[in-house]
Coordinates of C-alpha atoms and ligand atoms in Angstrom, one line a residue:
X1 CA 0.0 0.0 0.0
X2 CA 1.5 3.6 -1.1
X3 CA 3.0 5.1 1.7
X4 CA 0.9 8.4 3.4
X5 CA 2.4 11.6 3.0
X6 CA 2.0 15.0 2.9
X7 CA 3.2 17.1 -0.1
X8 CA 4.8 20.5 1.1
X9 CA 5.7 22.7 -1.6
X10 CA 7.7 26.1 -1.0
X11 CA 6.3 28.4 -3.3
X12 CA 9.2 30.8 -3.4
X13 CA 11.8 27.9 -4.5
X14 CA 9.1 25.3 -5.6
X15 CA 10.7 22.5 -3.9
X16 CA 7.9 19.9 -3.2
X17 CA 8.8 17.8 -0.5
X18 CA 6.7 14.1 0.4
X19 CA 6.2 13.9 4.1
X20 CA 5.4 10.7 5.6
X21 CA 1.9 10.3 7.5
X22 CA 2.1 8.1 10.8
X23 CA -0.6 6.2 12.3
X24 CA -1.0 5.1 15.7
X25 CA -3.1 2.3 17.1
X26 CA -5.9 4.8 17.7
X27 CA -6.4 8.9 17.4
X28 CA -4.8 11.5 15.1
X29 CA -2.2 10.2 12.7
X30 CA 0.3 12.4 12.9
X31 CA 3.3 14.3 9.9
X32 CA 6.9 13.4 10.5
X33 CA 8.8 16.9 10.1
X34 CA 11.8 15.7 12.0
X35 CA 13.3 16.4 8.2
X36 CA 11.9 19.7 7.8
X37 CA 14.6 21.8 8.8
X38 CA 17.0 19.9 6.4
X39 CA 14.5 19.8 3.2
X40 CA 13.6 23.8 3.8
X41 CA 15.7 25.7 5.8
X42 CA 12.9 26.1 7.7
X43 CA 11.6 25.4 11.6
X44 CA 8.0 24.6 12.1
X45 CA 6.4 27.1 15.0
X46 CA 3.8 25.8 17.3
X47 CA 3.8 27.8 20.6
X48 CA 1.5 26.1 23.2
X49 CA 2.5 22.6 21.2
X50 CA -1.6 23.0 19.5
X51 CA -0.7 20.9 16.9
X52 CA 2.5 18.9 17.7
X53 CA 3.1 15.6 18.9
X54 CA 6.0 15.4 20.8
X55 CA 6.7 11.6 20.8
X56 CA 5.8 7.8 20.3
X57 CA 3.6 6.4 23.6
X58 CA 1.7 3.3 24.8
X59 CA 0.8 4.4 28.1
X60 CA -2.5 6.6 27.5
X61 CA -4.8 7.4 24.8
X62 CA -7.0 10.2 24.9
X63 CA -9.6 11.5 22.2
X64 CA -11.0 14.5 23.2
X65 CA -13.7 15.1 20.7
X66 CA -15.1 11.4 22.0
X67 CA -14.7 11.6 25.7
X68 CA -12.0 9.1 25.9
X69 CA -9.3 7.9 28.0
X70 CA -7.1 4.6 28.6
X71 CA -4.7 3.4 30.4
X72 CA -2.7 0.9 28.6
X73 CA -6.0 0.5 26.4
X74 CA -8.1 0.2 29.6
X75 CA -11.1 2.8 29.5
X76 CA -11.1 4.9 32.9
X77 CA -14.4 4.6 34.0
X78 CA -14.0 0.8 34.1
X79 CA -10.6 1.1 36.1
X80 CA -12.0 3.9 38.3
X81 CA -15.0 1.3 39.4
X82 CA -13.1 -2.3 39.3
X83 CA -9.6 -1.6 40.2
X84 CA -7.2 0.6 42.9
X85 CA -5.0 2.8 42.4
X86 CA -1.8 0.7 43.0
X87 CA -2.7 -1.8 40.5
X88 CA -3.6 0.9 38.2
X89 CA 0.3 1.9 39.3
X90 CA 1.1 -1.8 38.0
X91 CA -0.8 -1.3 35.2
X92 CA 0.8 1.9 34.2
X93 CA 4.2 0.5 34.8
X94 CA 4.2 -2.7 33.4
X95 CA 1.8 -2.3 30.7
X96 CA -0.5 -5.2 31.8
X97 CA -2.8 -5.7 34.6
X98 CA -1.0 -8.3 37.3
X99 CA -1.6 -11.2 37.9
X100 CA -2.8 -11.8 41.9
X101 CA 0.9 -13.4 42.6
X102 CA 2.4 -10.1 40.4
X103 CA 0.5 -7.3 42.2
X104 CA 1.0 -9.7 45.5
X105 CA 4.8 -8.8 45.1
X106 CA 4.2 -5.6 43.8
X107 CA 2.3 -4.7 46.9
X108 CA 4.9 -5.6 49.1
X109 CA 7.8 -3.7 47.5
X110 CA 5.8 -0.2 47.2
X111 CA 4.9 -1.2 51.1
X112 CA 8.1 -1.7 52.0
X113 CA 9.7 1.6 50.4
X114 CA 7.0 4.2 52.1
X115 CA 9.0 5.3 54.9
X116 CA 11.8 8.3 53.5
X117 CA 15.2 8.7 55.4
X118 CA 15.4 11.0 58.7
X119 CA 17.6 13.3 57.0
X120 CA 15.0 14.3 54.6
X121 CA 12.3 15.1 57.0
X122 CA 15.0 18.4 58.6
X123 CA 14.1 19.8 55.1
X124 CA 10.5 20.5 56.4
X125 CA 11.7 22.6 59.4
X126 CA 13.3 25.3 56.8
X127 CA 10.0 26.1 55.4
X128 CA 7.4 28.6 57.1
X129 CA 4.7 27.0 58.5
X130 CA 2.7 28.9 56.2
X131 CA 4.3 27.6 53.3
X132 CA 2.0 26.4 50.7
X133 CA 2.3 22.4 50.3
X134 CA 3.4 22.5 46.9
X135 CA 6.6 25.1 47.4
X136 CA 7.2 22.1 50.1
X137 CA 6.7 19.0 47.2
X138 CA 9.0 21.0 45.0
X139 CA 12.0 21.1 47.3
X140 CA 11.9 17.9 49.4
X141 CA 11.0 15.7 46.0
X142 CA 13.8 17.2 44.3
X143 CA 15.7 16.7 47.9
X144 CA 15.2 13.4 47.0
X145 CA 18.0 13.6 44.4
X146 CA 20.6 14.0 47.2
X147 CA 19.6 10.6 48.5
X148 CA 19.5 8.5 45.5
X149 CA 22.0 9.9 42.9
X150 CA 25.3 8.6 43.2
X151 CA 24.5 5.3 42.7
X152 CA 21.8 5.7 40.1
X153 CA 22.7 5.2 36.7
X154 CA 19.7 6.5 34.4
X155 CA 20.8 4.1 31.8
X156 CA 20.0 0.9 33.7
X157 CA 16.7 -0.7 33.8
X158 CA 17.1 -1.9 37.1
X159 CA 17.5 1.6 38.4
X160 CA 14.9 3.2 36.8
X161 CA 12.3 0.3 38.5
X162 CA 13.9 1.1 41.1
X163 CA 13.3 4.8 41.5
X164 CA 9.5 4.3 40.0
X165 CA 8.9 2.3 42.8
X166 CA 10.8 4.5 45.4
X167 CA 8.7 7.6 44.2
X168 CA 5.5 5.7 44.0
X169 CA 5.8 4.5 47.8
X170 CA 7.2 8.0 49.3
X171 CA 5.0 10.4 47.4
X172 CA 2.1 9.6 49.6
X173 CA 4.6 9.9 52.6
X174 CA 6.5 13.1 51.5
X175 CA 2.8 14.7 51.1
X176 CA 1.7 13.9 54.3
X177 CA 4.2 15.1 56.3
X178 CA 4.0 18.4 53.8
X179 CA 0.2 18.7 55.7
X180 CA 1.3 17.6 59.6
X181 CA 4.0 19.9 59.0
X182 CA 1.8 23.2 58.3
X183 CA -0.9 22.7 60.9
X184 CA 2.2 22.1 63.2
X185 CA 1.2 18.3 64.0
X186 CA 4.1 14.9 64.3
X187 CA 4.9 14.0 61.2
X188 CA 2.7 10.2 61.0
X189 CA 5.0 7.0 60.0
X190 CA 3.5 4.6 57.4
X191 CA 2.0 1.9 58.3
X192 CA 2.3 -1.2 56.6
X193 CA -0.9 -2.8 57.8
X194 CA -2.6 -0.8 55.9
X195 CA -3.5 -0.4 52.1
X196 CA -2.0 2.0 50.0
X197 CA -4.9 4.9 50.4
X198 CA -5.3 3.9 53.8
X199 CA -2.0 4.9 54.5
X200 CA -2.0 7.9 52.6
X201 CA -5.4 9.2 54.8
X202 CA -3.9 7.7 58.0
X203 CA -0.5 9.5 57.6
X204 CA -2.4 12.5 56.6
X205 CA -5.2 12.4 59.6
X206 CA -4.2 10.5 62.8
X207 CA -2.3 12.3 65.4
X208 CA -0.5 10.3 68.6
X209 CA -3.0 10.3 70.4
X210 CA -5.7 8.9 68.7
X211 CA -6.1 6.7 65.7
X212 CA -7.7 7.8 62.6
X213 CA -11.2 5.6 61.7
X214 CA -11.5 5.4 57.7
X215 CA -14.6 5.7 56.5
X216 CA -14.3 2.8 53.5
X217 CA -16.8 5.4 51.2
X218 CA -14.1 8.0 51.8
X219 CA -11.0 5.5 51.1
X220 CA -12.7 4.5 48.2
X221 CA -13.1 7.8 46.7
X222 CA -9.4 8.7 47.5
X223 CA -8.6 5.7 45.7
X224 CA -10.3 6.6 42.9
X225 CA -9.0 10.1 42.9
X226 CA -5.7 8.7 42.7
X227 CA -7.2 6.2 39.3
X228 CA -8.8 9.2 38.0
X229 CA -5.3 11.5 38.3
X230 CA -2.3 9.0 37.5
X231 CA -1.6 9.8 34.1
X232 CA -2.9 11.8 31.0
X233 CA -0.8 11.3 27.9
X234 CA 1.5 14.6 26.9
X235 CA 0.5 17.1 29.5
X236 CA 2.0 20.4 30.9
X237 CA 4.0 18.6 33.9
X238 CA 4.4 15.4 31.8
X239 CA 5.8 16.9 29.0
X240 CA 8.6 18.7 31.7
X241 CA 9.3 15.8 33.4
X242 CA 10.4 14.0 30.2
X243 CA 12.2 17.6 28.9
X244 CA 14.3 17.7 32.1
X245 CA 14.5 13.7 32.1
X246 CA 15.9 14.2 28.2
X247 CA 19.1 15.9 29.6
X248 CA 19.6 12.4 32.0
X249 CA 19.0 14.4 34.5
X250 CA 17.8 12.5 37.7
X251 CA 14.4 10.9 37.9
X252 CA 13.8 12.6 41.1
X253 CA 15.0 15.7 40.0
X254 CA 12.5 15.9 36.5
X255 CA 9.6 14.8 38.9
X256 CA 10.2 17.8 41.0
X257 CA 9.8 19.7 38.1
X258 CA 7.0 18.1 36.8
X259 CA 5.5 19.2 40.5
X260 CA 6.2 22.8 39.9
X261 CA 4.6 22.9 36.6
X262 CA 1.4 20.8 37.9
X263 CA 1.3 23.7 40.4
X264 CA 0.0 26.4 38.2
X265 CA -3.7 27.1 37.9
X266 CA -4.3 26.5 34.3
X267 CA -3.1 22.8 34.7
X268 CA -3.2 20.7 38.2
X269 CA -3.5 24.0 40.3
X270 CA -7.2 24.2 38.9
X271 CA -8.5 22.1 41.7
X272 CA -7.7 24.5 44.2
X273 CA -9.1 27.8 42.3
X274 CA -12.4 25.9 42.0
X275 CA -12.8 25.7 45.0
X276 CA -11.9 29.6 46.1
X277 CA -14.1 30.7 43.1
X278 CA -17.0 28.9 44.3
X279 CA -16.4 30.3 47.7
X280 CA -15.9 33.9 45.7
X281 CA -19.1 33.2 43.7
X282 CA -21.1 32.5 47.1
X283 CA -24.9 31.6 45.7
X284 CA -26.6 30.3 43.3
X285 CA -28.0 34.0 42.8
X286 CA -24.5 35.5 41.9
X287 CA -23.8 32.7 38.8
X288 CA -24.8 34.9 36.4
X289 CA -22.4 37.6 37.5
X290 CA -19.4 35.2 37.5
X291 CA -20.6 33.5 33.9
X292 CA -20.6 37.2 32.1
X293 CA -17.2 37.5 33.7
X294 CA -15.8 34.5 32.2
X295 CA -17.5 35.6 28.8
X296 CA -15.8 38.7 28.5
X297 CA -12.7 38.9 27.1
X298 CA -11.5 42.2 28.6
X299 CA -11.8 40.5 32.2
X300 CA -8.9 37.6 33.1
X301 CA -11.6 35.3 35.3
X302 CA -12.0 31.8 33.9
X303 CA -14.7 29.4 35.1
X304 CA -11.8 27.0 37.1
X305 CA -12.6 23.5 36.3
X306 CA -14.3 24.7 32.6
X307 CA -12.2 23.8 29.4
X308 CA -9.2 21.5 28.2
X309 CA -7.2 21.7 26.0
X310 CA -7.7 18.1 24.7
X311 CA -11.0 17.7 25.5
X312 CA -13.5 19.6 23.2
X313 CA -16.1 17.2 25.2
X314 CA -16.8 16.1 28.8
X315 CA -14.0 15.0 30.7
X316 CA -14.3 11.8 31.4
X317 CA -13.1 11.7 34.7
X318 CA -15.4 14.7 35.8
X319 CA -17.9 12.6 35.1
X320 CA -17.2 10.0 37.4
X321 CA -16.0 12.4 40.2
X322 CA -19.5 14.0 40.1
X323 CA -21.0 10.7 40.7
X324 CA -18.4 10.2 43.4
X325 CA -19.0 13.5 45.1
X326 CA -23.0 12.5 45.7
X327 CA -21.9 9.2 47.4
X328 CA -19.1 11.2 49.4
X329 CA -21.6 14.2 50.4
X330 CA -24.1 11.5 51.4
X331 CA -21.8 9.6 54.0
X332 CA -20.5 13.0 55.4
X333 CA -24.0 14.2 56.1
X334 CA -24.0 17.0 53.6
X335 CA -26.0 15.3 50.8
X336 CA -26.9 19.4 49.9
X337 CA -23.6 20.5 50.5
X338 CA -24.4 24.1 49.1
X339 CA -20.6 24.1 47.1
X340 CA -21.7 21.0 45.8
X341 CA -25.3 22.2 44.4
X342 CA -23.7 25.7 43.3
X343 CA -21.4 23.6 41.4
X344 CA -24.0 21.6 39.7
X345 CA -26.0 24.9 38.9
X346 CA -23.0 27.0 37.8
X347 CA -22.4 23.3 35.0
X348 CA -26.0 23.5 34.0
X349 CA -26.2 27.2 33.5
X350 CA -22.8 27.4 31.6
X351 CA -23.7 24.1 29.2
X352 CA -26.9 25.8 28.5
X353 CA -24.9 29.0 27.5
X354 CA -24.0 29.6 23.7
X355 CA -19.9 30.8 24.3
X356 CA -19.4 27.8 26.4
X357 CA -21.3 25.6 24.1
X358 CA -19.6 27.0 21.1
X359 CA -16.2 26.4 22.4
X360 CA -16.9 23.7 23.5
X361 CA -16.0 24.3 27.1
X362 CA -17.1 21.2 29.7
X363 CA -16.1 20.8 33.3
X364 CA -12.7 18.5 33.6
X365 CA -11.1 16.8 36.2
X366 CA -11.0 19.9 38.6
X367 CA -14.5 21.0 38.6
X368 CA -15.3 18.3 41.0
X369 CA -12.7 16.6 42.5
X370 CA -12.5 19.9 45.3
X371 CA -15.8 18.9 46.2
X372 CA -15.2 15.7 47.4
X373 CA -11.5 16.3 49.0
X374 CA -12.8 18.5 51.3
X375 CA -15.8 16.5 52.3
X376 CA -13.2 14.0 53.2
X377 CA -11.3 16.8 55.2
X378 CA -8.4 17.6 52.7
X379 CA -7.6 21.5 53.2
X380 CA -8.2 23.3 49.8
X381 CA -4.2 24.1 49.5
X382 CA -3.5 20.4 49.7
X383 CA -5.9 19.8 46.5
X384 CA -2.9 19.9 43.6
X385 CA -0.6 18.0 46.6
X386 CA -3.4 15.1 45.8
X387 CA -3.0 15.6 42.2
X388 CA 1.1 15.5 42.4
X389 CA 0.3 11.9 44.3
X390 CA -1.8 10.5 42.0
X391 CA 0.2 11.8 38.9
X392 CA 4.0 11.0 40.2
X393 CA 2.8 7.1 39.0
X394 CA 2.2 9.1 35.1
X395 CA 5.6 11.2 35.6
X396 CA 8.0 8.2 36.2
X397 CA 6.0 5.9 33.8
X398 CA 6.5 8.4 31.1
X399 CA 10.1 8.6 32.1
X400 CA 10.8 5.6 32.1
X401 CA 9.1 5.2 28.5
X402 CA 11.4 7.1 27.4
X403 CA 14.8 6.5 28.9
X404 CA 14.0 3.0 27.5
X405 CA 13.9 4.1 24.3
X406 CA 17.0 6.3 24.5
X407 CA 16.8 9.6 25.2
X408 CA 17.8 12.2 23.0
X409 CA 18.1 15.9 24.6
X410 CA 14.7 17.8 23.5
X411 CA 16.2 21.2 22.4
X412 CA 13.3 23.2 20.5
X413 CA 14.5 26.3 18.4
X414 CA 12.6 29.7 17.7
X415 CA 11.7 32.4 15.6
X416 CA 13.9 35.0 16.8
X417 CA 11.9 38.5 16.6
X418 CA 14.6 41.0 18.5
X419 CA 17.4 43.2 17.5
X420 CA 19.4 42.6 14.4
X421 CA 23.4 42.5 15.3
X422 CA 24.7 45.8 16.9
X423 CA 27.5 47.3 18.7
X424 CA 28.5 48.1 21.9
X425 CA 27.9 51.7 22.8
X426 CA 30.7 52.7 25.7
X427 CA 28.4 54.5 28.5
X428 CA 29.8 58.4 27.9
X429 CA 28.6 58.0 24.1
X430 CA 24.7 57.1 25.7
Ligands
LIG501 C1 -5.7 19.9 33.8 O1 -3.4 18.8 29.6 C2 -4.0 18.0 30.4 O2 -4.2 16.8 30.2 C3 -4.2 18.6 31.8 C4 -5.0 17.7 32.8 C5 -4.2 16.5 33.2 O3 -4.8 15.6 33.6 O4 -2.9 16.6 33.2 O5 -6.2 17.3 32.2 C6 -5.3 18.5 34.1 O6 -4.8 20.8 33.7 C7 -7.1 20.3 33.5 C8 -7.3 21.8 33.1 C9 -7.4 22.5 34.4 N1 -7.4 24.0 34.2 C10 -8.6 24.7 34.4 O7 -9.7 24.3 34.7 C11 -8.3 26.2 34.2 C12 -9.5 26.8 33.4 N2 -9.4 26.4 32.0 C13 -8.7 27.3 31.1 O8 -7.6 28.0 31.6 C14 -8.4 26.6 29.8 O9 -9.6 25.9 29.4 C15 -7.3 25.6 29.6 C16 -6.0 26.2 30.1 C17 -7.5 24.4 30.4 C18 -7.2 25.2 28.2 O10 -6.9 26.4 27.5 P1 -6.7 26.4 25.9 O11 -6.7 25.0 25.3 O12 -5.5 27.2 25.7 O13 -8.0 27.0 25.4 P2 -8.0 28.5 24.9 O14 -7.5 29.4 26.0 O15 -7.5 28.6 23.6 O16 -9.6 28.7 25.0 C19 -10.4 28.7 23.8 C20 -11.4 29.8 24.1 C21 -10.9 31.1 24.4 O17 -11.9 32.1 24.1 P3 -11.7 32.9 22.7 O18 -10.3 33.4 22.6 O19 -12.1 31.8 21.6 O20 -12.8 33.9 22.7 O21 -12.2 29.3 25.2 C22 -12.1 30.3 26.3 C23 -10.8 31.1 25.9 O22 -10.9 32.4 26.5 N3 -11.9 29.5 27.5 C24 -12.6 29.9 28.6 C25 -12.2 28.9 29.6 N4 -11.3 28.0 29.0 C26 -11.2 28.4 27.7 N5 -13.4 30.9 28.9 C27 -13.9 30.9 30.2 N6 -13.6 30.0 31.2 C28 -12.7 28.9 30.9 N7 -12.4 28.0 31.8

């Protein structure tokens, strides 16, 4: 069968180039251009990456115009109701789901890696107590570094398991103590009689002297928080943990940068705005105010939560964490929460709406998932700490994807719009 291409012709020169069309397994095929540059002198330009691939993957799949999301070719509604997060962590990693003797042994290694060196907890104490989680994630992940560098060789398979599973098991740990340590509580060991989520809420909630009693409802929606979270093919913080990763950085090091740009409120920081714009918008009665607001395009506000770049339809996962957030409210007592029914009124009024309709603008993974952290008692500046948790399994996955396949420094160039070449000028000629 004749090969795909794409014909590129440079009118000024007329030389017609054949570029070859790729297909994947599933989505949008994409145009190799890696020969561009050599066949036209020429660099493609793509700011915000709209329409550029940045690699090969068989981790995730998304369509956006369908809805649709897989891990490893699982959809996500069907992990978030039939598995847990750590085999989803399995799955992720290994590329299969486990066997019960394979996610038996898996299970006991990410158990018996939660608890972090002493030494690393002393980097708490030089943060303000004040200090928001995330500056906190950023320095003691990449802290992490000091601790497991010397003997980490990037390029050796064994190493790299090894540092996936190292992350997986203290991420929950690391973000813990980032909590105890700015409401001023003891920092909680793991405990290794309990699951995965378990630990994560115990370490987060139980103080000395009394021991935390889990609701399984509110475990269970953790959990699938975590599912919902782990991984979403190219993203913002993805896409840096595999830039800095290119350079052979260490792992732990590209994670913590992956953390800083997960911070930031267009991308895993959204969770947290939703919730303080719900709080700004206050009723039910002021929704109109806040919906002109995010119409006009004078004013910066943006409904939190509304819009993806990817998706042009709902977010799957939102769909499932609005579910989850009825269940949640229900076994808290606050089946009416009033955030919860101002959220559901501010979706209906906005998909009713012809700007939002016409750019195709439908609540994602945030809108929700605020809703039901703080009915389980997560503080609203801990939201995107959740989100770093769940996605560290996505990170190193994605790191690892690559440094299998050999990484090659990712070095983008420009179009350079500033001065032409000048001279000096010696200060007394100014
Ligand atoms: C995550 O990439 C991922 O996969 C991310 C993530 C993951 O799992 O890793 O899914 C997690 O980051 C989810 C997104 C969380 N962010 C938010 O909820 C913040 C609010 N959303 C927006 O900031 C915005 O929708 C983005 C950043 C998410 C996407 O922005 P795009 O793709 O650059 O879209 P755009 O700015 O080009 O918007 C197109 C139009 C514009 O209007 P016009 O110029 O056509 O008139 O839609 C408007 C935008 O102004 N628009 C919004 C809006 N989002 C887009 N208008 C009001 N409110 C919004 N939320």
């Amino acid at each position: 069968m004749a090969e795909d291409t794409v014909t590129i012709c440079d009118n000024r020169t007329g030389k017609t180039v054949k570029l070859p069309i790729i297909h994947g397994t599933e989505g949008v095929p994409v145009v190799d251009v890696s020969t561009f540059y050599k066949e036209f002198g020429m660099f493609t330009l793509d700011p915000g990456f709209r329409s550029t691939a940045a690699c090969n993957s068989k981790i995730t799949f998304t369509d956006g115009d369908q809805g649709i999301l897989l891990y490893r070719g699982y959809p996500i509604d069907q992990l978030a109701r039939q598995s847990t997060f750590l085999e989803v962590c399995y799955l992720l990693m290994e590329g299969d789901l486990p066997s019960p003797t394979q996610y038996t042994q898996f299970k006991e290694i990410i158990t018996h890696h939660t608890m972090v060196h002493e030494q690393l907890l002393n980097f708490y104490k030089g943060y303000r107590r004040d200090a928001h989680p995330m500056a906190i994630m950023v320095g003691v992940v990449g802290a992490l570094s000091a601790f497991f560098h010397d003997s980490l060789d990037v390029f050796n398979p064994r190493h790299r398991e090894i540092s996936a599973h190292r992350l997986i098991a203290k991420i929950p740990t690391i973000a813990a103590a980032s909590y105890k340590y700015s409401v001023g509580q003891p920092f909680v060991y793991p405990d290794n009689t309990l699951s995965y989520t378990e630990n994560f809420l115990n370490m987060l909630f139980s103080v000395p002297c009394e021991k935390m009693r889990l609701s399984p409802v509110l475990v269970r929606a953790m959990d699938q928080i975590l599912i919902l979270h782990a991984d979403h093919e190219q993203n913002a913080s993805t896409s840096t943990v595999r830039l800095a990763g290119s350079s052979e950085a260490n792992p732990f090091a590209a994670v913590s940068a992956g953390i800083g740009a997960l911070w930031g409120p267009a991308h895993g920081g959204a969770n947290e705005a939703v919730l303080t714009m719900l709080h700004q918008i206050g009723s039910v009665d002021n929704v109109d105010v806040f919906i002109k607001r995010a119409k006009d395009p004078d004013d910066p506000f943006r409904l939190m939560g509304f819009g993806h770049r990817v998706y042009k339809n709902y977010d799957p996962r939102a769909r499932i964490l609005k579910e989850s957030a009825h269940a949640v409210l229900a076994d808290v007592g606050r089946a009416d929460d009033p955030l919860f029914r101002l959220a559901l009124e501010l979706e209906r009024i906005a998909q009713e709406d012809e700007y939002f309709i016409k750019r195709k603008l439908y609540p994602n993974v945030d809108f929700y998932s605020g809703i039901i952290q703080s009915a389980i008692g997560i503080p609203t500046n801990m939201f995107t700490v959740i989100f770093a948790v769940a996605r560290t399994v996505g990170w190193i996955t994605q790191w690892m994807e690559m440094m299998t396949e050999g990484p090659s420094i990712s070095r983008p160039r420009q179009l350079y719009i500033g001065h032409p070449r000048r001279d000096y000028v010696p200060m007394d000629a100014r």
